[in-house]
Short mmCIF file of C-alpha atoms in Angstrom, two decimals:
data_model
loop_
_atom_site.label_atom_id
_atom_site.label_comp_id
_atom_site.label_asym_id
_atom_site.label_seq_id
_atom_site.Cartn_x
_atom_site.Cartn_y
_atom_site.Cartn_z
CA ASP Z 5 53.47 4.65 -87.55
CA ALA Z 6 55.09 4.61 -84.10
CA ILE Z 7 54.06 5.33 -80.51
CA MET Z 8 56.35 7.58 -78.50
CA MET Z 9 55.96 7.62 -74.72
CA TYR Z 10 57.40 9.28 -71.64
CA LEU Z 11 56.23 7.23 -68.66
CA GLU Z 12 57.03 7.53 -64.95
CA ASP Z 13 54.54 5.10 -63.49
CA PHE Z 14 52.80 1.78 -64.23
CA VAL Z 15 49.34 1.65 -62.64
CA ASP Z 16 49.01 -1.99 -63.76
CA GLY Z 17 52.36 -3.41 -64.88
CA ASN Z 18 51.05 -6.78 -66.06
CA LYS Z 19 48.21 -5.23 -68.07
CA PHE Z 20 50.67 -2.80 -69.71
CA PHE Z 21 52.94 -5.75 -70.58
CA LYS Z 22 50.13 -7.71 -72.28
CA LEU Z 23 48.82 -4.68 -74.20
CA ALA Z 24 52.33 -3.68 -75.30
CA GLN Z 25 52.94 -7.22 -76.60
CA GLN Z 26 49.85 -6.92 -78.80
CA VAL Z 27 50.75 -3.44 -80.08
CA THR Z 28 54.42 -4.11 -80.82
CA ALA Z 29 53.44 -7.04 -83.02
CA LYS Z 30 52.25 -4.34 -85.45
CA LYS Z 31 54.02 -1.07 -84.65
CA PRO Z 32 56.88 0.10 -82.43
CA ILE Z 33 56.59 1.69 -78.99
CA ILE Z 34 59.55 3.91 -78.10
CA LEU Z 35 59.55 4.61 -74.38
CA LEU Z 36 61.55 6.87 -72.07
CA LYS Z 37 61.25 5.66 -68.47
CA PRO Z 38 63.20 7.71 -65.91
CA GLY Z 39 63.88 6.63 -62.34
CA THR Z 40 67.07 4.57 -62.30
CA SER Z 41 68.93 6.86 -59.89
CA SER Z 42 67.91 7.27 -56.24
CA GLU Z 43 67.30 11.01 -56.68
CA ALA Z 44 65.09 10.44 -59.74
CA LYS Z 45 63.08 7.88 -57.76
CA LYS Z 46 62.49 10.50 -55.05
CA ALA Z 47 61.41 13.03 -57.66
CA ILE Z 48 58.94 10.57 -59.21
CA SER Z 49 57.54 9.77 -55.77
CA SER Z 50 56.89 13.44 -55.01
CA HIS Z 51 55.55 14.05 -58.54
CA THR Z 52 53.16 11.11 -58.96
CA GLY Z 53 52.94 9.69 -55.43
CA SER Z 54 54.11 6.31 -56.70
CA ILE Z 55 56.94 4.07 -55.55
CA ALA Z 56 59.50 3.58 -58.30
CA GLN Z 57 59.77 -0.06 -59.40
CA ASP Z 58 62.97 -2.05 -59.67
CA SER Z 59 64.72 -0.83 -62.83
CA LYS Z 60 65.82 -4.40 -63.79
CA ILE Z 61 62.23 -5.62 -63.64
CA VAL Z 62 60.97 -2.63 -65.65
CA LYS Z 63 63.71 -3.08 -68.27
CA THR Z 64 62.95 -6.80 -68.61
CA ALA Z 65 59.21 -6.22 -68.96
CA LEU Z 66 59.67 -3.46 -71.55
CA THR Z 67 62.19 -5.45 -73.60
CA GLN Z 68 60.13 -8.64 -73.52
CA SER Z 69 56.93 -6.79 -74.47
CA GLY Z 70 58.73 -5.36 -77.51
CA CYS Z 71 59.08 -1.75 -76.33
CA LEU Z 72 62.27 0.08 -77.24
CA GLN Z 73 63.50 1.70 -74.03
CA VAL Z 74 65.64 4.78 -74.63
CA GLU Z 75 67.80 6.72 -72.19
CA THR Z 76 67.43 10.35 -73.29
CA VAL Z 77 64.83 12.71 -74.77
CA GLU Z 78 67.08 13.10 -77.82
CA GLU Z 79 67.07 9.32 -78.39
CA LEU Z 80 63.29 9.28 -77.97
CA PHE Z 81 62.89 11.58 -80.98
CA ASP Z 82 65.76 10.08 -83.00
CA ILE Z 83 64.42 6.51 -82.83
CA THR Z 84 60.85 7.63 -83.51
CA LYS Z 85 61.97 9.53 -86.63
CA LEU Z 86 63.99 6.58 -87.89
CA LEU Z 87 61.14 4.08 -87.45
CA SER Z 88 58.55 6.47 -88.90
CA TRP Z 89 60.56 7.70 -91.87
CA GLN Z 90 62.53 4.70 -93.09
CA PRO Z 91 61.76 1.10 -94.13
CA ALA Z 92 62.42 -1.43 -91.36
CA LEU Z 93 65.77 -3.23 -91.44
CA ARG Z 94 65.46 -6.63 -93.10
CA GLY Z 95 68.73 -7.73 -91.55
CA ASN Z 96 71.59 -6.33 -89.51
CA ASN Z 97 74.09 -5.92 -92.38
CA ILE Z 98 75.18 -2.28 -92.59
CA ALA Z 99 77.40 -0.50 -95.12
CA VAL Z 100 79.23 2.68 -94.13
CA VAL Z 101 80.11 5.33 -96.71
CA THR Z 102 82.42 8.06 -95.40
CA ASN Z 103 84.82 10.78 -96.56
CA ALA Z 104 86.84 10.48 -93.31
CA GLY Z 105 88.63 7.14 -92.81
CA GLY Z 106 89.24 7.51 -89.07
CA VAL Z 107 85.60 8.26 -88.36
CA GLY Z 108 84.62 5.26 -90.49
CA ILE Z 109 86.82 2.88 -88.46
CA GLN Z 110 85.42 4.17 -85.16
CA THR Z 111 81.90 3.72 -86.55
CA VAL Z 112 82.61 0.04 -87.20
CA ASP Z 113 83.14 -0.43 -83.44
CA ASP Z 114 79.98 1.57 -82.67
CA LEU Z 115 77.85 -0.54 -85.03
CA GLU Z 116 79.22 -3.89 -83.80
CA ARG Z 117 78.66 -2.79 -80.19
CA ASN Z 118 74.98 -2.25 -81.01
CA GLY Z 119 74.40 -5.71 -82.49
CA LEU Z 120 74.96 -4.77 -86.13
CA ASN Z 121 77.26 -6.33 -88.71
CA VAL Z 122 79.54 -4.19 -90.88
CA THR Z 123 79.00 -6.54 -93.78
CA THR Z 124 81.43 -7.86 -96.35
CA LEU Z 125 80.47 -6.42 -99.72
CA ASP Z 126 79.80 -8.62 -102.72
CA LYS Z 127 82.87 -9.01 -104.98
CA ALA Z 128 80.92 -7.51 -107.89
CA THR Z 129 80.19 -4.43 -105.74
CA GLU Z 130 83.86 -4.02 -104.81
CA LYS Z 131 84.86 -4.37 -108.47
CA GLU Z 132 82.37 -1.65 -109.43
CA LEU Z 133 83.60 0.62 -106.61
CA ALA Z 134 87.21 0.13 -107.77
CA SER Z 135 86.22 1.53 -111.17
CA GLU Z 136 84.42 4.53 -109.58
CA LEU Z 137 86.90 5.57 -106.90
CA PRO Z 138 90.52 6.79 -106.87
CA LYS Z 139 93.18 4.15 -106.17
CA GLU Z 140 93.78 5.60 -102.69
CA ALA Z 141 90.13 5.03 -101.68
CA ASN Z 142 89.00 2.01 -99.65
CA ILE Z 143 86.56 -0.15 -101.62
CA HIS Z 144 85.92 -2.47 -98.65
CA ASN Z 145 83.36 -1.74 -95.94
CA PRO Z 146 83.63 0.92 -94.43
CA ILE Z 147 83.95 2.57 -97.83
CA ASP Z 148 86.23 5.62 -97.72
CA VAL Z 149 85.47 7.94 -100.65
CA LEU Z 150 88.30 10.26 -99.46
CA GLY Z 151 88.27 13.85 -98.27
CA ASP Z 152 88.19 15.36 -101.79
CA ALA Z 153 84.90 13.60 -102.64
CA LEU Z 154 82.36 15.78 -104.44
CA ALA Z 155 78.64 15.01 -104.41
CA ASP Z 156 78.86 12.98 -107.65
CA ARG Z 157 81.31 10.53 -106.05
CA TYR Z 158 78.91 9.93 -103.15
CA LYS Z 159 76.09 9.46 -105.66
CA GLU Z 160 77.95 6.82 -107.70
CA VAL Z 161 79.02 4.88 -104.63
CA LEU Z 162 75.58 4.96 -102.98
CA ASN Z 163 73.87 3.73 -106.16
CA THR Z 164 76.34 0.83 -106.37
CA VAL Z 165 76.11 -0.14 -102.69
CA MET Z 166 72.29 0.01 -102.78
CA GLU Z 167 72.28 -2.85 -105.29
CA ASP Z 168 74.39 -5.14 -103.09
CA LYS Z 169 72.32 -8.05 -101.76
CA ASN Z 170 74.56 -8.22 -98.67
CA VAL Z 171 73.50 -4.73 -97.54
CA ASP Z 172 70.35 -4.09 -95.48
CA GLY Z 173 71.06 -0.50 -94.46
CA ILE Z 174 73.49 2.34 -95.20
CA LEU Z 175 75.03 4.90 -92.89
CA VAL Z 176 76.32 7.92 -94.84
CA ILE Z 177 78.97 9.97 -93.03
CA LEU Z 178 80.08 13.39 -94.27
CA THR Z 179 82.63 15.73 -92.70
CA PRO Z 180 82.94 19.19 -94.35
CA GLN Z 181 86.27 19.75 -96.06
CA GLN Z 182 87.39 22.44 -98.50
CA VAL Z 183 85.69 20.91 -101.57
CA THR Z 184 82.77 19.11 -99.88
CA GLN Z 185 79.32 19.71 -101.44
CA SER Z 186 77.17 18.91 -98.42
CA LEU Z 187 73.84 20.27 -99.72
CA LEU Z 188 74.06 18.53 -103.10
CA THR Z 189 75.22 15.32 -101.41
CA ALA Z 190 72.13 15.49 -99.15
CA ARG Z 191 69.91 15.82 -102.25
CA TYR Z 192 71.49 12.76 -103.84
CA VAL Z 193 71.15 10.75 -100.61
CA ASN Z 194 67.42 11.56 -100.54
CA GLU Z 195 66.88 10.66 -104.23
CA ILE Z 196 68.68 7.33 -103.87
CA ALA Z 197 66.88 6.48 -100.61
CA ASP Z 198 63.49 7.22 -102.21
CA ALA Z 199 64.28 4.89 -105.11
CA HIS Z 200 65.04 1.87 -102.88
CA GLN Z 201 63.50 0.00 -99.96
CA LYS Z 202 66.55 -0.05 -97.73
CA THR Z 203 67.18 1.82 -94.48
CA VAL Z 204 69.29 4.97 -94.98
CA VAL Z 205 70.56 7.24 -92.22
CA THR Z 206 73.12 10.05 -92.27
CA SER Z 207 75.63 11.61 -89.95
CA PHE Z 208 76.72 14.93 -91.43
CA VAL Z 209 79.20 16.23 -88.86
CA GLY Z 210 80.17 19.88 -88.96
CA GLY Z 211 77.90 22.37 -87.20
CA GLU Z 212 77.06 25.60 -89.05
CA SER Z 213 78.83 24.61 -92.27
CA ILE Z 214 76.28 21.87 -92.97
CA GLU Z 215 73.11 23.52 -91.63
CA ASP Z 216 71.43 23.73 -95.06
CA ALA Z 217 72.16 20.07 -95.81
CA VAL Z 218 70.83 18.96 -92.40
CA ALA Z 219 67.65 21.04 -92.92
CA LEU Z 220 67.08 19.38 -96.30
CA LEU Z 221 67.55 15.89 -94.84
CA ALA Z 222 64.97 16.63 -92.11
CA GLN Z 223 62.54 18.05 -94.67
CA GLU Z 224 62.89 14.93 -96.83
CA LYS Z 225 62.58 12.56 -93.85
CA ILE Z 226 66.11 11.21 -93.86
CA PRO Z 227 67.15 10.58 -90.23
CA GLN Z 228 70.24 12.70 -89.52
CA PHE Z 229 72.50 12.27 -86.48
CA ASP Z 230 75.05 14.76 -85.19
CA TYR Z 231 77.51 11.92 -84.53
CA PRO Z 232 77.89 8.41 -86.03
CA ASN Z 233 77.78 6.68 -82.62
CA ASP Z 234 74.23 8.07 -82.14
CA ALA Z 235 73.29 6.69 -85.56
CA ALA Z 236 74.74 3.29 -84.60
CA ARG Z 237 72.72 3.22 -81.36
CA ALA Z 238 69.51 4.12 -83.23
CA LEU Z 239 70.10 1.49 -85.92
CA GLY Z 240 70.77 -1.10 -83.21
CA LEU Z 241 67.46 -0.39 -81.49
CA THR Z 242 65.54 -0.50 -84.77
CA TRP Z 243 67.16 -3.86 -85.51
CA ILE Z 244 65.84 -5.14 -82.16
CA TRP Z 245 62.36 -3.99 -83.23
CA ALA Z 246 62.69 -5.54 -86.70
CA LYS Z 247 63.83 -8.89 -85.23
CA ARG Z 248 60.93 -8.93 -82.80
CA LYS Z 249 58.42 -8.16 -85.56
CA SER Z 250 59.74 -11.04 -87.69
CA ASN Z 251 59.67 -13.43 -84.69
CA VAL Z 252 56.33 -12.34 -83.25
CA GLU Z 253 54.67 -15.71 -83.93
CA LYS Z 254 57.51 -17.58 -82.19
CA ILE Z 255 57.35 -15.18 -79.22
CA THR Z 256 53.59 -15.39 -78.64
CA GLU Z 257 52.96 -19.02 -79.62
CA GLY Z 258 51.58 -21.24 -76.88
CA GLN Z 259 52.05 -18.86 -73.96
CA HIS Z 260 48.62 -18.75 -72.34
CA LYS Z 261 47.52 -22.38 -72.12
CA PHE Z 262 47.25 -22.74 -68.33
CA PRO Z 263 44.39 -21.43 -66.17
CA THR Z 264 45.49 -19.50 -63.08
CA ILE Z 265 44.42 -21.14 -59.82
CA VAL Z 266 45.50 -20.89 -56.19
CA ASN Z 267 47.19 -24.03 -54.87
CA SER Z 268 45.26 -25.09 -51.77
CA ALA Z 269 48.44 -26.57 -50.29
CA LEU Z 270 49.78 -23.06 -49.75
CA LYS Z 271 46.61 -21.48 -48.36
CA GLY Z 272 47.62 -22.00 -44.75
CA SER Z 273 51.18 -20.74 -45.23
CA LYS Z 274 52.19 -17.48 -43.58
CA ARG Z 275 52.70 -14.61 -45.96
CA ASN Z 276 56.34 -13.67 -46.64
CA HIS Z 277 57.57 -16.89 -45.03
CA MET Z 278 59.54 -19.84 -46.35
CA VAL Z 279 57.33 -22.87 -46.94
CA ASP Z 280 58.25 -26.10 -45.14
CA LEU Z 281 60.69 -28.05 -47.33
CA LYS Z 282 58.58 -31.22 -47.48
CA LEU Z 283 55.53 -29.22 -48.56
CA ALA Z 284 57.58 -27.35 -51.19
CA GLN Z 285 58.96 -30.64 -52.50
CA SER Z 286 55.48 -32.16 -52.71
CA ILE Z 287 54.24 -29.22 -54.83
CA PHE Z 288 57.19 -29.60 -57.21
CA ILE Z 289 56.73 -33.38 -57.46
CA LYS Z 290 53.06 -32.79 -58.31
CA HIS Z 291 54.20 -30.72 -61.32
CA ASP Z 292 56.71 -33.39 -62.41
CA LEU Z 293 59.72 -31.21 -61.53
CA PRO Z 294 62.64 -33.57 -60.78
CA LEU Z 295 64.14 -33.43 -57.29
CA LEU Z 296 67.41 -35.01 -56.27
CA PRO Z 297 66.50 -37.96 -53.96
CA SER Z 298 66.17 -36.56 -50.47
CA VAL Z 299 65.46 -37.64 -46.90
CA VAL Z 300 64.58 -34.87 -44.43
CA SER Z 301 64.49 -35.65 -40.71
CA ASP Z 302 65.93 -34.73 -37.31
CA ASP Z 303 66.36 -38.43 -36.49
CA LEU Z 304 69.90 -39.75 -37.13
CA GLU Z 305 68.69 -43.31 -37.72
CA VAL Z 306 66.29 -42.15 -40.46
CA LEU Z 307 69.11 -40.20 -42.09
CA GLU Z 308 71.46 -43.21 -41.89
CA GLN Z 309 68.84 -45.45 -43.53
CA GLY Z 310 68.35 -42.86 -46.27
CA ALA Z 311 72.10 -42.70 -46.91
CA ARG Z 312 72.29 -46.53 -47.18
CA ASN Z 313 69.42 -46.57 -49.69
CA MET Z 314 71.10 -43.86 -51.77
CA ASN Z 315 74.50 -45.56 -51.61
CA TYR Z 316 77.38 -43.52 -50.28
CA PRO Z 317 78.86 -40.92 -50.88
CA VAL Z 318 76.14 -38.51 -49.73
CA VAL Z 319 75.60 -34.86 -48.81
CA LEU Z 320 74.23 -33.71 -45.44
CA LYS Z 321 72.55 -30.30 -45.07
CA LEU Z 322 71.10 -28.30 -42.20
CA VAL Z 323 67.50 -27.25 -43.02
CA HIS Z 324 65.67 -24.35 -41.36
CA PRO Z 325 63.35 -21.55 -42.63
CA GLY Z 326 65.75 -18.95 -41.20
CA LEU Z 327 68.74 -20.42 -43.01
CA ILE Z 328 68.93 -18.77 -46.45
CA HIS Z 329 72.61 -19.17 -47.39
CA LYS Z 330 73.70 -22.54 -46.00
CA THR Z 331 77.35 -22.32 -47.05
CA GLU Z 332 77.91 -19.19 -44.95
CA PHE Z 333 77.02 -21.27 -41.85
CA LYS Z 334 79.08 -24.25 -43.06
CA ALA Z 335 75.74 -26.04 -43.09
CA VAL Z 336 76.45 -28.22 -46.15
CA ARG Z 337 78.77 -31.23 -45.83
CA LEU Z 338 79.85 -32.91 -49.08
CA ASP Z 339 81.21 -36.29 -50.12
CA ILE Z 340 80.37 -38.17 -46.91
CA LYS Z 341 81.68 -41.69 -47.55
CA ASP Z 342 80.30 -43.86 -44.72
CA LYS Z 343 78.09 -44.08 -41.62
CA LYS Z 344 80.84 -42.99 -39.23
CA GLU Z 345 81.48 -39.80 -41.18
CA LEU Z 346 77.73 -39.14 -41.45
CA ASP Z 347 77.34 -39.41 -37.65
CA GLU Z 348 80.24 -36.97 -37.10
CA GLN Z 349 78.91 -34.40 -39.54
CA TYR Z 350 75.40 -34.73 -38.10
CA ARG Z 351 76.70 -33.87 -34.60
CA GLU Z 352 78.67 -30.89 -35.93
CA LEU Z 353 75.58 -29.53 -37.72
CA LYS Z 354 73.52 -29.98 -34.51
CA LYS Z 355 76.03 -27.75 -32.70
CA ILE Z 356 75.76 -25.10 -35.43
CA ALA Z 357 71.95 -25.22 -35.19
CA ALA Z 358 72.06 -24.84 -31.39
CA LYS Z 359 74.58 -21.98 -31.51
CA ALA Z 360 72.51 -20.13 -34.13
CA LYS Z 361 69.29 -20.84 -32.19
CA LEU Z 362 67.70 -22.56 -35.18
CA ASN Z 363 64.88 -24.16 -33.20
CA GLY Z 364 63.17 -27.05 -34.95
CA ALA Z 365 66.04 -27.52 -37.41
CA LYS Z 366 66.06 -30.63 -39.56
CA TYR Z 367 68.67 -32.39 -41.65
CA GLU Z 368 68.63 -33.49 -45.27
CA VAL Z 369 70.56 -36.34 -46.89
CA GLN Z 370 71.06 -36.41 -50.67
CA PRO Z 371 73.31 -38.34 -53.07
CA PHE Z 372 76.66 -36.68 -53.81
CA ILE Z 373 76.82 -35.96 -57.55
CA LYS Z 374 80.35 -35.42 -58.85
CA ASP Z 375 80.12 -34.59 -62.55
CA LYS Z 376 77.51 -31.89 -62.95
CA LEU Z 377 76.92 -28.30 -64.04
CA GLU Z 378 75.35 -26.03 -61.42
CA LEU Z 379 72.69 -23.52 -62.46
CA ILE Z 380 70.58 -21.05 -60.51
CA ILE Z 381 66.84 -20.81 -61.20
CA GLY Z 382 64.89 -18.10 -59.43
CA ILE Z 383 61.30 -16.92 -59.53
CA LYS Z 384 60.24 -13.61 -58.03
CA LYS Z 385 56.84 -11.96 -58.05
CA ASP Z 386 56.75 -8.21 -58.67
CA GLU Z 387 54.22 -7.45 -55.97
CA ASP Z 388 51.35 -4.97 -56.04
CA GLN Z 389 52.11 -1.68 -54.27
CA ILE Z 390 49.84 -1.37 -51.26
CA LEU Z 391 48.68 1.95 -49.77
CA GLU Z 392 47.48 1.94 -46.16
CA LEU Z 393 44.98 4.66 -45.27
CA LYS Z 394 43.01 4.95 -42.03
CA GLY Z 395 43.67 1.32 -41.17
CA ARG Z 396 42.55 -0.02 -44.56
CA LYS Z 397 44.77 -1.33 -47.36
CA TYR Z 398 44.33 -0.43 -51.02
CA ILE Z 399 46.17 -1.56 -54.15
CA LYS Z 400 47.86 1.56 -55.50
CA ASN Z 401 49.82 0.04 -58.38
CA LYS Z 402 49.58 -3.52 -59.67
CA GLY Z 403 52.93 -5.24 -60.30
CA PHE Z 404 54.21 -6.91 -63.46
CA GLY Z 405 53.77 -10.44 -62.11
CA HIS Z 406 56.26 -13.31 -61.95
CA PHE Z 407 59.80 -13.18 -63.32
CA LEU Z 408 62.16 -16.05 -64.10
CA ILE Z 409 65.90 -15.76 -63.36
CA PHE Z 410 68.30 -18.17 -65.09
CA GLY Z 411 72.08 -18.33 -64.86
CA ALA Z 412 75.28 -19.80 -63.48
CA GLY Z 413 74.65 -21.28 -60.03
CA GLY Z 414 76.48 -22.63 -57.01
CA ILE Z 415 78.13 -20.76 -54.14
CA TYR Z 416 79.59 -18.11 -56.50
CA ALA Z 417 76.32 -17.24 -58.28
CA GLU Z 418 76.28 -13.74 -56.77
CA VAL Z 419 79.91 -13.18 -57.76
CA TYR Z 420 79.48 -14.26 -61.40
CA GLU Z 421 76.18 -12.37 -61.85
CA ASP Z 422 75.71 -14.34 -65.08
CA VAL Z 423 71.92 -14.24 -65.24
CA SER Z 424 69.11 -13.52 -67.65
CA LEU Z 425 65.56 -12.38 -66.75
CA ARG Z 426 62.17 -12.98 -68.37
CA MET Z 427 58.53 -12.47 -67.42
CA PHE Z 428 56.10 -15.37 -67.26
CA PRO Z 429 54.41 -16.83 -69.24
CA LEU Z 430 57.16 -18.20 -71.48
CA ASN Z 431 57.36 -20.60 -74.38
CA GLU Z 432 60.22 -22.75 -75.69
CA TYR Z 433 61.51 -20.10 -78.12
CA GLU Z 434 61.79 -17.46 -75.38
CA ILE Z 435 63.37 -19.92 -72.94
CA ARG Z 436 66.07 -20.88 -75.44
CA GLU Z 437 66.65 -17.19 -76.22
CA MET Z 438 66.98 -16.51 -72.48
CA ILE Z 439 69.52 -19.32 -71.98
CA SER Z 440 71.57 -18.02 -74.93
CA GLU Z 441 72.03 -14.64 -73.23
CA THR Z 442 74.17 -16.18 -70.47
CA LYS Z 443 77.84 -17.20 -70.56
CA VAL Z 444 77.03 -20.50 -68.85
CA SER Z 445 74.98 -21.48 -71.95
CA LYS Z 446 78.28 -22.19 -73.77
CA ILE Z 447 79.18 -24.74 -71.10
CA LEU Z 448 75.65 -26.17 -71.08
CA ARG Z 449 75.86 -26.73 -74.85
CA GLY Z 450 79.22 -28.45 -74.61
CA ALA Z 451 82.71 -27.13 -73.95
CA ARG Z 452 86.07 -28.93 -73.64
CA GLY Z 453 84.52 -32.30 -74.41
CA LYS Z 454 81.78 -32.08 -71.76
CA SER Z 455 78.11 -32.21 -72.70
CA TYR Z 456 75.06 -31.49 -70.56
CA ASN Z 457 71.33 -32.02 -70.91
CA GLU Z 458 70.22 -28.68 -72.38
CA LYS Z 459 66.96 -30.19 -73.63
CA GLY Z 460 66.19 -31.31 -70.06
CA VAL Z 461 66.79 -27.76 -68.78
CA VAL Z 462 64.38 -26.33 -71.37
CA GLU Z 463 61.72 -28.92 -70.41
CA PHE Z 464 62.30 -28.12 -66.73
CA LEU Z 465 61.72 -24.38 -67.32
CA LEU Z 466 58.56 -25.12 -69.33
CA LYS Z 467 57.22 -27.11 -66.36
CA LEU Z 468 58.10 -24.20 -64.05
CA ASN Z 469 56.06 -22.02 -66.40
CA GLU Z 470 53.05 -24.27 -65.77
CA LEU Z 471 53.69 -24.32 -62.01
CA ILE Z 472 53.57 -20.52 -61.79
CA ALA Z 473 50.58 -20.25 -64.11
CA LYS Z 474 48.66 -22.62 -61.82
CA ASN Z 475 49.95 -21.20 -58.53
CA ASN Z 476 49.73 -17.44 -58.69
CA ASN Z 477 50.17 -17.09 -54.91
CA ILE Z 478 53.80 -18.29 -54.98
CA ARG Z 479 55.87 -15.24 -54.09
CA GLU Z 480 59.39 -16.50 -54.62
CA VAL Z 481 61.30 -19.65 -55.57
CA ASP Z 482 65.04 -20.18 -55.18
CA ILE Z 483 66.62 -23.24 -56.80
CA ASN Z 484 70.38 -23.10 -56.26
CA PRO Z 485 71.84 -25.26 -57.44
CA LEU Z 486 69.98 -27.04 -60.19
CA PHE Z 487 72.25 -29.98 -61.10
CA VAL Z 488 72.58 -30.77 -64.80
CA SER Z 489 74.45 -33.90 -65.88
CA GLU Z 490 74.84 -35.45 -69.31
CA ASN Z 491 71.43 -37.13 -69.07
CA ASN Z 492 69.58 -35.69 -66.06
CA VAL Z 493 68.35 -32.50 -64.41
CA TYR Z 494 67.78 -32.38 -60.63
CA ILE Z 495 66.81 -29.75 -58.06
CA ALA Z 496 69.53 -30.02 -55.42
CA ASP Z 497 68.35 -27.19 -53.15
CA LEU Z 498 64.88 -25.67 -53.04
CA LYS Z 499 63.36 -22.74 -51.17
CA LEU Z 500 59.77 -21.64 -51.75
CA PHE Z 501 58.15 -18.52 -50.27
CA ALA Z 502 54.39 -17.95 -50.14
#
């Protein structure tokens, strides 16, 4: 019914990813992957001889392949029991039935935090509950049956809530009080769960006083959690699995349509080096990826002609393979309004290049775009781990492949850290899902009367998908910023590493 794994090492990350995608379309994989702390990484290295991979990359690959990554051994067993013993959630609408009001309120926060909705009950359900419960009880979700509730009161309420079309799953909370019938309540929970196809979990809290009830729940395959927050976490993960299973066709549709080839233009490039800007631009143009008009030269007259053709105002940049963050060197000059100002800025940038010993530096002129949204688009290849032995190199572990990074761009990209990650290949559904995970997506889709070309961004990322599929030897791409206006999408700054 479910696959439970403890895994320290990926011998072939990309192969695992593809296999996991196939498996999780049918059944869940619950996986515990240690190695996020520096000490754990050392322990793995001494245990398996492997180098621990970047935890962000591992998490992205596992999530995207449909695996449920857990953080503790206890969670590993809890989630496996829940997915093996109970029907899958059809939606994220949860009802809470409790005999302790305070615990019920806290549980609402726990459920919402884990992507679940503490649903509004149908009016007919609330009317029925009002007839079953004392006046002091709460008939709204979370339903408080009060501390003097006997097993029969739980039974009546659970039968009523089970029939509510707004409810996909029920969390039953019981705290032992003087009159509480925990064992009989557990029996009723099991009978009602067996009679319906809805997810039911319990959190009977109370140590020794509820041992018999907890034993019965385990025997009858009702997932029991010591605390409601653990139940909320487990339900949240199973909802992730249920959503993926229902969207599996959208996730896998149209992903593998491009043959992998090596672009001959990059064959002569040094490994781990930035590719010449003109060559990088030519590769992107070939794949119909829109570049902001650009003239690159070390000749002032050529730059002046380019600025005239673009119509002032323009931007002037210093370009050199050793220059990664231009703004830190004051190597980007904005809103240059005429030839005189261009000449002045050119001379200033030449001084910066000489002082920094940027031999062979060039200069780039581009139009100055005022009204635009700035995004960051990054591509990074999770490289194979190479072992060197007696002067020969061997592949020890194969990496996961290429990852796409999308988020808020510009000079404060690293401060905002508003990014989302995905593994290639991607389709339109996954790209839109990825965009939605970022805060900048709200601005992209229109905020405070501004609107930007979201459709153009999606098309741009689909073309990037094709670029990577056809150029497997690209190691890294940095597009920051990508300019998005109301109608257009342009690469304003491009770095490509082979």
